Amino acid sequence: TRNQARAWRPLGYIAHPRVKTRNRKRGREAAAQVCRNTHAQLDIILQSLWEAQQPDALQNFNLILGNQCKRVKLFVPIGPIIVDAQGGDEMACRVMCYNHYAKRICRTCDASPEQCGNPDIPCRRVTMQECIDAYFNQDEEAMQRLYIYNCRNAWFRMNFGNDPHGICSALNTETLHAVKSGLIEHFLHDTFKNKFGAQFCRKIDAEVMHLASQPRHHGENQFNRLRFPDGITDLTNVSSEDKHNILKTLLMALLTHSIGKRIVARFGGTAWDDLVQIVEVMLTFVAWTAKDTFWACDSATGEATTAEALKAMLRMLNELAPRQDGFAWNLSKIHEILHMACDIGRNAALENTNSGPSEHNHISFAKNPANTVRAERVLYDANVAERYVDHLILELAESRTARSPHHVNN
C-alpha cells in the first residue's frame, strides 16, 4: 500500500546548492539561482517520464496484474503532486516570499497577501501557459506580476492531461501542512501565547495533567492521544498529529467546570462559548478532510456548496478567533483551504494527496542510507544516493531469488 516505503521508488536525489557553499549569498538573486539549480536537476530526473509520455512510447505494453497479463497502450499524464507549501512554491518557481509586499501569495492563484484572510474576495487560477510565455518571452513585467523566478521550469514540457493549469493546480492543497501544521498550529499558538498568557496556561496544563492521572482503560492505543502528562501549552517539537490531539484535549479542558468558570470570569460571558464553538468547528473540519467520499460525480452543486461551507468556516474563524500575531489570518495556508473544493473535484478525496506517508518515507529513503555514509560535505548527496541504489539492487535480487524454482531454504 502507499503507506509502506516499498510501494515508492525515488526517481533521484536533488542536491541543495546551499549545502556546498560556506559563504551563502543573500537576496532574491541567490534564491533564484537555487531555484534554477533545482529545476536543472529535476529536468534530468524527469527525462525518462517525459520520454514515456511521447506518442506511442508505451504501445503494446504488457500490463501484469497478479497472474493476468494484458497488452495495452498506456498514457501517463502527471496527476496531483504531493508536496508541502514551500516545496510547492519551488516546484512552481514562485518567489518564496510571504511578506505583505509579495505580489502573489499562493502558487495556484493570483491571491495577494491582503486578500488571503478574506474568503469573500475571489481569486483566479493561474494557467501554466502564462508562466511559459513569461519565461520564453523574457517578459520581466509578466514575471513580476506572476511573482515567479526567471527560471526554466522542469514541468513546462510535461503533459498534465491537457489541464490548462498544469503544474499550478497539480500542486493542490495538502491537509497535513495546511490544516494540522497550519490552521491548528497558528490557532493554538495565538490562543496560548496572546490570549491566555503564561499564568492561565499553567492552569490549563494543571487540568490536563489531572486528566492524565486518571486510570487508563483497555484499548487506549486504538484511539488518538489524549494523555499529556506534561501539559499541552508548550508546542515545541510537537508533531502535526499531536497538534490535532492537543486541540481535542484543549476542548476537554474547556468543558471542565473549573476552566470554564475561569474563562468567563477573565474574558467575559461569551468568550467561553466562542472558544468552544471554534474549537469544535476546527475538529469537525479535520474529520471532514479525512472522509473517503464527498459528493457524487454527477452532482451539479457539490463543489459550489462545499466552497461556500469553507468560506463560512473562515468567516467564523475571523469573527470568533481573531489572530493577533503577524499578518493575522492573511496566510497562504489559510487561503489554500478555499481551494479544497476544487481539489476534491479534480483529484477526489483529500487523503489521496496526504503527505504523511511520503514524509515518513524519508526514514527509508534518506535517513537510513545517510547513517551509513561518511559525512563529507561535497560527496554526501552522491554517497547517500549510491547507498540507496545498493539497497534496491539487493532487494531486487532477494525478490527474484525467492521466486526462483531452484531456490532452496536452508
XYZ file of C-alpha atoms in Angstrom:
410
model
C 0.000 0.000 0.000
C 1.015 3.647 -0.272
C 1.681 3.716 3.468
C 4.640 1.360 3.033
C 8.040 2.573 1.853
C 8.409 -0.376 -0.533
C 5.488 0.959 -2.597
C 7.537 4.043 -3.565
C 10.681 4.473 -5.642
C 12.723 7.701 -5.704
C 13.496 8.926 -9.207
C 16.517 10.846 -7.946
C 18.080 12.994 -5.275
C 18.305 16.769 -5.656
C 21.485 18.212 -4.174
C 20.749 21.522 -2.495
C 23.438 24.010 -3.597
C 23.432 25.845 -0.267
C 24.819 22.770 1.495
C 28.048 23.018 -0.506
C 28.640 26.754 -0.086
C 30.304 28.152 3.008
C 29.591 31.832 2.322
C 25.975 31.888 1.201
C 24.717 34.896 -0.694
C 21.572 36.552 0.450
C 18.807 38.143 -1.546
C 16.378 37.319 -4.289
C 19.006 36.619 -6.966
C 20.641 33.972 -4.774
C 17.217 32.346 -4.204
C 16.542 32.461 -7.949
C 19.849 30.687 -8.627
C 18.926 27.982 -6.108
C 15.605 27.510 -7.932
C 17.371 27.300 -11.318
C 19.794 24.689 -9.983
C 16.932 22.660 -8.545
C 14.971 22.623 -11.801
C 18.096 21.809 -13.830
C 18.489 18.636 -11.751
C 14.752 17.938 -11.816
C 14.771 18.215 -15.618
C 17.245 15.328 -15.818
C 15.307 13.268 -13.270
C 12.061 13.653 -15.257
C 13.670 12.791 -18.605
C 12.530 9.148 -18.626
C 8.988 10.161 -17.629
C 8.904 12.714 -20.449
C 10.010 10.022 -22.916
C 7.250 7.730 -21.657
C 4.689 10.483 -22.372
C 5.571 10.689 -26.062
C 3.058 9.317 -28.615
C 3.195 5.504 -28.952
C 6.021 5.302 -26.401
C 4.097 2.677 -24.419
C 2.356 0.993 -27.347
C 1.695 -2.768 -26.821
C 2.781 -2.551 -23.205
C 2.416 -5.772 -21.181
C 0.484 -4.803 -18.046
C 0.745 -7.521 -15.380
C -1.864 -7.617 -12.610
C -1.385 -10.647 -10.390
C -1.404 -13.719 -12.622
C -3.066 -11.871 -15.505
C -1.284 -10.055 -18.351
C -2.952 -7.690 -20.787
C -1.338 -5.891 -23.717
C -2.415 -2.240 -23.648
C -1.463 1.213 -24.866
C -0.574 3.347 -21.878
C -0.589 7.102 -21.440
C 0.918 8.505 -18.240
C -0.063 12.153 -17.594
C 1.023 13.960 -14.439
C -1.568 13.854 -11.671
C -1.551 15.616 -8.303
C 1.884 16.255 -6.818
C 2.241 15.609 -3.087
C 4.299 18.412 -1.573
C 4.165 20.969 1.236
C 3.698 24.719 0.744
C 7.371 25.696 0.427
C 8.196 22.721 -1.779
C 5.197 23.520 -3.973
C 6.362 27.109 -4.400
C 9.754 25.824 -5.518
C 8.140 23.410 -7.993
C 6.075 26.271 -9.445
C 9.084 28.672 -9.389
C 7.057 31.104 -7.288
C 9.152 33.546 -5.287
C 9.195 32.072 -1.775
C 8.218 35.271 -0.016
C 5.239 35.550 2.317
C 5.516 39.183 3.431
C 2.970 41.910 2.798
C 4.844 43.149 -0.295
C 4.594 39.818 -2.159
C 2.725 40.188 -5.448
C 1.198 36.720 -5.192
C 0.978 34.656 -2.021
C -0.359 31.362 -3.417
C 1.273 29.113 -6.021
C -2.033 28.181 -7.690
C -3.885 31.505 -7.925
C -3.347 35.265 -8.066
C -4.355 35.995 -4.445
C -2.438 38.839 -2.804
C -1.439 38.901 0.893
C -4.212 41.407 1.685
C -6.987 39.121 0.434
C -5.704 35.812 1.852
C -7.676 36.110 5.064
C -10.851 37.372 3.374
C -12.852 34.438 1.963
C -15.227 36.756 0.097
C -12.596 38.144 -2.308
C -12.463 35.847 -5.380
C -9.155 34.644 -6.830
C -8.209 33.447 -10.305
C -6.321 30.241 -11.068
C -3.015 30.810 -12.868
C -2.503 28.827 -16.088
C 0.795 27.199 -16.949
C 0.773 28.837 -20.382
C 1.027 32.256 -18.699
C 4.221 31.162 -16.952
C 5.612 29.578 -20.124
C 5.005 32.728 -22.183
C 6.506 34.949 -19.493
C 9.721 32.909 -19.367
C 10.329 32.238 -23.050
C 9.460 35.833 -23.993
C 11.625 37.079 -21.105
C 8.766 39.357 -20.103
C 10.036 40.874 -16.854
C 6.747 42.643 -16.196
C 4.751 39.424 -16.539
C 7.189 37.506 -14.329
C 6.896 40.215 -11.693
C 3.108 40.142 -11.908
C 3.071 36.340 -11.624
C 5.772 36.622 -8.950
C 7.910 33.831 -10.402
C 11.660 33.479 -10.826
C 13.311 33.874 -14.216
C 13.766 30.123 -14.382
C 13.028 27.385 -16.904
C 10.564 25.206 -15.034
C 11.248 21.478 -15.478
C 7.500 20.829 -15.573
C 6.887 23.040 -18.618
C 7.421 20.202 -21.089
C 5.487 17.584 -19.112
C 1.947 16.508 -20.033
C -0.754 17.107 -17.427
C -3.577 15.555 -19.448
C -4.461 18.775 -21.288
C -5.057 20.563 -17.999
C -4.574 24.278 -18.797
C -3.399 24.998 -15.256
C -0.683 22.352 -15.386
C 1.825 22.484 -12.555
C -0.011 25.407 -10.927
C -3.002 23.241 -9.998
C -1.231 19.873 -9.740
C 0.258 21.276 -6.509
C -3.043 21.060 -4.677
C -3.812 21.805 -1.028
C -2.188 19.288 1.315
C -4.136 18.752 4.536
C -1.234 17.819 6.817
C 0.508 21.187 6.372
C -2.483 23.405 5.573
C -4.688 22.204 8.447
C -2.746 20.471 11.217
C 0.529 22.377 10.773
C -1.238 25.497 9.526
C -4.697 26.357 10.816
C -4.481 24.379 14.084
C -0.889 25.329 14.877
C -1.490 29.055 14.397
C -4.703 28.907 16.440
C -3.065 27.079 19.359
C -0.012 29.346 19.375
C -2.096 32.517 19.314
C -4.516 31.224 21.969
C -1.854 30.069 24.414
C 0.598 32.942 23.926
C -1.537 36.018 23.279
C -4.952 35.254 24.725
C -4.329 33.056 27.772
C -0.852 34.147 28.842
C 1.668 32.211 30.928
C -0.274 32.187 34.195
C -3.526 30.924 32.672
C -1.614 28.349 30.578
C -0.261 26.841 33.795
C -3.847 26.350 34.979
C -4.740 24.686 31.672
C -1.724 22.365 31.982
C -2.646 21.531 35.566
C -6.146 20.475 34.474
C -4.742 18.402 31.584
C -2.223 16.697 33.884
C -5.059 15.915 36.275
C -6.965 14.286 33.407
C -3.842 12.291 32.504
C -3.607 10.965 36.057
C -6.974 9.222 35.784
C -6.986 5.399 35.473
C -6.372 4.108 31.953
C -8.797 1.907 30.071
C -8.292 -1.065 27.776
C -7.788 -0.344 24.081
C -6.296 3.095 24.672
C -3.724 2.601 21.899
C -6.551 2.352 19.363
C -7.637 5.954 19.982
C -5.953 9.307 19.384
C -3.616 10.524 22.077
C -5.404 12.432 24.822
C -2.916 11.952 27.663
C -0.337 14.715 28.011
C 1.400 14.292 31.396
C 3.485 17.453 30.805
C 0.620 19.677 29.649
C -0.388 20.952 26.215
C 0.621 24.631 26.098
C 4.257 24.009 25.099
C 4.193 23.408 21.325
C 7.953 22.938 20.933
C 8.897 19.867 18.845
C 5.287 18.714 18.594
C 4.268 16.588 15.606
C 1.379 17.550 13.336
C -0.786 14.699 14.622
C -0.148 15.695 18.227
C -1.251 19.263 17.455
C -4.575 17.790 16.389
C -4.688 15.738 19.599
C -3.802 18.817 21.677
C -6.796 20.603 20.175
C -9.044 17.721 21.294
C -7.522 17.772 24.768
C -7.999 21.556 24.927
C -11.704 21.053 24.243
C -11.906 18.540 27.084
C -10.200 21.045 29.414
C -12.531 23.841 28.314
C -15.553 21.697 29.124
C -14.447 21.218 32.729
C -16.182 23.402 35.296
C -13.009 24.964 36.724
C -11.518 26.130 33.387
C -14.867 27.290 32.007
C -15.537 29.336 35.116
C -12.103 30.988 34.949
C -12.505 31.901 31.261
C -15.889 33.521 31.882
C -14.507 35.477 34.851
C -11.475 36.720 32.932
C -12.678 37.294 29.356
C -16.434 37.850 29.651
C -19.649 35.965 29.213
C -19.393 34.950 25.532
C -15.649 34.171 25.494
C -16.116 30.585 26.628
C -18.936 29.940 24.135
C -16.904 31.424 21.262
C -13.803 29.427 22.123
C -15.645 26.126 22.460
C -17.542 26.758 19.246
C -14.464 27.497 17.123
C -12.561 24.507 18.553
C -15.483 22.221 17.739
C -15.669 23.662 14.225
C -11.962 23.005 13.617
C -12.189 19.449 14.933
C -15.183 18.828 12.690
C -13.262 20.285 9.757
C -10.299 17.933 10.356
C -12.675 14.955 10.445
C -14.280 16.185 7.208
C -10.937 16.351 5.383
C -10.312 12.683 6.262
C -13.512 11.462 4.557
C -13.293 8.912 1.742
C -16.230 10.327 -0.245
C -17.669 13.843 -0.555
C -20.255 14.237 -3.324
C -21.453 12.298 -6.356
C -19.502 12.738 -9.590
C -22.643 13.848 -11.427
C -23.606 16.402 -8.764
C -24.035 19.897 -10.196
C -23.912 21.681 -6.842
C -21.496 19.602 -4.737
C -18.386 21.659 -5.412
C -20.151 25.019 -5.103
C -21.837 24.015 -1.834
C -18.527 22.850 -0.389
C -16.814 26.088 -1.422
C -19.488 28.131 0.371
C -19.150 25.990 3.504
C -15.370 26.569 3.546
C -15.916 30.319 3.222
C -18.399 30.247 6.112
C -15.851 28.431 8.286
C -13.137 31.032 7.597
C -15.604 33.858 8.319
C -16.349 32.239 11.669
C -12.608 31.908 12.318
C -12.040 35.626 11.713
C -15.005 36.556 13.892
C -14.599 34.221 16.885
C -10.819 33.799 16.985
C -9.116 36.893 15.527
C -5.373 36.279 15.330
C -3.058 38.884 16.858
C 0.330 37.689 15.589
C 1.956 38.759 12.328
C -0.456 39.215 9.434
C -3.477 37.892 11.374
C -5.154 35.201 9.255
C -3.775 36.600 5.968
C -1.681 33.477 5.426
C -1.151 31.350 2.326
C -2.014 28.137 4.195
C -5.341 29.617 5.258
C -6.180 30.775 1.734
C -5.348 27.335 0.330
C -8.226 25.898 2.352
C -10.590 27.700 -0.037
C -9.128 25.641 -2.902
C -10.101 22.326 -1.309
C -13.472 22.191 -3.073
C -11.800 22.490 -6.478
C -9.098 19.988 -5.475
C -11.722 17.433 -4.467
C -13.483 17.904 -7.798
C -10.194 17.311 -9.635
C -8.483 14.627 -7.528
C -11.259 13.119 -5.348
C -10.588 12.572 -1.625
C -8.063 14.845 0.077
C -6.451 11.833 1.757
C -5.192 10.785 -1.691
C -2.631 13.590 -1.512
C -1.836 13.473 2.206
C 1.930 13.900 2.590
C 2.112 11.870 5.815
C 3.198 8.555 4.182
C 5.625 10.228 1.783
C 7.241 12.238 4.577
C 7.563 9.063 6.634
C 9.451 7.576 3.687
C 12.304 9.986 4.426
C 13.391 7.441 7.032
C 13.888 4.692 4.427
C 14.952 6.861 1.504
C 17.240 9.378 3.180
C 17.871 8.976 6.907
C 18.770 5.286 6.996
C 21.140 5.457 3.979
C 22.642 8.671 5.368
C 23.557 6.919 8.611
C 25.832 4.513 6.687
C 27.965 7.039 4.738
C 30.749 9.387 5.678
C 29.616 12.941 6.331
C 31.717 14.589 3.606
C 30.294 17.932 2.545
C 30.947 17.614 -1.201
C 30.112 13.925 -1.729
C 27.378 13.495 0.872
C 24.362 13.599 -1.505
C 26.001 11.288 -4.052
C 27.031 8.795 -1.368
C 23.507 8.667 0.080
C 22.039 8.020 -3.386
C 24.602 5.289 -4.125
C 23.876 3.584 -0.818
C 20.144 3.582 -1.552
C 20.709 2.153 -5.046
C 22.750 -0.651 -3.471
C 19.779 -1.362 -1.209
C 17.429 -1.541 -4.235
C 19.765 -3.968 -6.037
C 19.895 -6.275 -3.037
C 16.120 -6.063 -2.598
C 15.542 -6.931 -6.271
C 17.974 -9.843 -6.112
C 16.272 -11.166 -2.983
C 12.803 -10.993 -4.551
C 13.935 -12.766 -7.733
C 15.761 -15.419 -5.750
C 12.650 -16.075 -3.661
C 10.594 -16.621 -6.863
C 13.180 -18.889 -8.457
C 12.180 -22.611 -8.615
C 15.785 -23.564 -7.854
C 15.791 -21.679 -4.578
C 16.068 -23.997 -1.551
C 15.535 -22.841 2.008
C 18.292 -23.943 4.333
